[in-house]
């Protein structure tokens, strides 16, 4: 998993976009357990990359790709902030990857104190991963601040792909 995470973080440093599908949180809907038909292109622009030890380091006024210094950082592998929009990125090769309430709570409270609200959570998975459903908290409890964040899945090298501009280097060939 660590090699895949590093690969995705390198993709995030390039200008381009990721084609994602929305995950459905409501088990009563017909699409539960698989991505919905709603697609979303997650734009990436060239921006500065900043490492952080604590989520408190993420700055409100600075468009950047924020990457935790530790590979053991809870819940997120990257934070993309463009304008007032914050997207949380989690890379995984697992079938499911439910975060703990305490790790989610810590990150969301810190972002909220800076008046930053995540607009999306993107699960970036490789083509062998079968993660295709909404990821509830590990404790399987309701937490409105987490439950209200739209979740998406982006499959790298399969039906979901990284789309780079024609002027950029093809990430698969680099």
PDB file of N, CA and C in Angstrom, residues 1-10 71 91 93 126 128:
ATOM      1  N   UNK A   1       0.794  -1.205   0.000  1.00  0.00           N
ATOM      2  CA  UNK A   1       0.000   0.000   0.000  1.00  0.00           C
ATOM      3  C   UNK A   1       0.836   1.268   0.000  1.00  0.00           C
ATOM      4  N   UNK A   2       2.015   1.222   0.647  1.00  0.00           N
ATOM      5  CA  UNK A   2       2.831   2.435   0.751  1.00  0.00           C
ATOM      6  C   UNK A   2       3.356   2.875  -0.607  1.00  0.00           C
ATOM      7  N   UNK A   3       3.665   1.916  -1.498  1.00  0.00           N
ATOM      8  CA  UNK A   3       4.150   2.276  -2.825  1.00  0.00           C
ATOM      9  C   UNK A   3       3.042   2.925  -3.647  1.00  0.00           C
ATOM     10  N   UNK A   4       1.835   2.386  -3.530  1.00  0.00           N
ATOM     11  CA  UNK A   4       0.699   2.973  -4.230  1.00  0.00           C
ATOM     12  C   UNK A   4       0.443   4.390  -3.732  1.00  0.00           C
ATOM     13  N   UNK A   5       0.492   4.580  -2.421  1.00  0.00           N
ATOM     14  CA  UNK A   5       0.279   5.912  -1.840  1.00  0.00           C
ATOM     15  C   UNK A   5       1.300   6.902  -2.400  1.00  0.00           C
ATOM     16  N   UNK A   6       2.568   6.514  -2.444  1.00  0.00           N
ATOM     17  CA  UNK A   6       3.622   7.406  -2.968  1.00  0.00           C
ATOM     18  C   UNK A   6       3.381   7.722  -4.443  1.00  0.00           C
ATOM     19  N   UNK A   7       2.931   6.737  -5.211  1.00  0.00           N
ATOM     20  CA  UNK A   7       2.620   6.941  -6.625  1.00  0.00           C
ATOM     21  C   UNK A   7       1.500   7.980  -6.776  1.00  0.00           C
ATOM     22  N   UNK A   8       0.443   7.837  -5.996  1.00  0.00           N
ATOM     23  CA  UNK A   8      -0.682   8.771  -6.066  1.00  0.00           C
ATOM     24  C   UNK A   8      -0.243  10.175  -5.652  1.00  0.00           C
ATOM     25  N   UNK A   9       0.575  10.278  -4.622  1.00  0.00           N
ATOM     26  CA  UNK A   9       1.043  11.593  -4.189  1.00  0.00           C
ATOM     27  C   UNK A   9       1.870  12.266  -5.287  1.00  0.00           C
ATOM     28  N   UNK A  10       2.613  11.483  -6.051  1.00  0.00           N
ATOM     29  CA  UNK A  10       3.342  12.056  -7.191  1.00  0.00           C
ATOM     30  C   UNK A  10       2.359  12.529  -8.262  1.00  0.00           C
ATOM     31  N   UNK A  71       3.923   8.601   7.320  1.00  0.00           N
ATOM     32  CA  UNK A  71       3.058   7.691   6.561  1.00  0.00           C
ATOM     33  C   UNK A  71       1.996   7.066   7.464  1.00  0.00           C
ATOM     34  N   UNK A  91      -5.615   7.261   0.132  1.00  0.00           N
ATOM     35  CA  UNK A  91      -5.206   6.210  -0.798  1.00  0.00           C
ATOM     36  C   UNK A  91      -5.316   4.866  -0.085  1.00  0.00           C
ATOM     37  N   UNK A  93      -5.435   0.297  -0.877  1.00  0.00           N
ATOM     38  CA  UNK A  93      -5.543  -0.880  -1.729  1.00  0.00           C
ATOM     39  C   UNK A  93      -6.475  -1.902  -1.077  1.00  0.00           C
ATOM     40  N   UNK A 126      -6.348   1.488  -6.345  1.00  0.00           N
ATOM     41  CA  UNK A 126      -5.759   0.928  -7.556  1.00  0.00           C
ATOM     42  C   UNK A 126      -6.781   0.025  -8.241  1.00  0.00           C
ATOM     43  N   UNK A 128      -7.018  -3.055  -8.700  1.00  0.00           N
ATOM     44  CA  UNK A 128      -7.378  -4.332  -8.067  1.00  0.00           C
ATOM     45  C   UNK A 128      -8.292  -4.153  -6.857  1.00  0.00           C
TER      46      UNK A 128
END
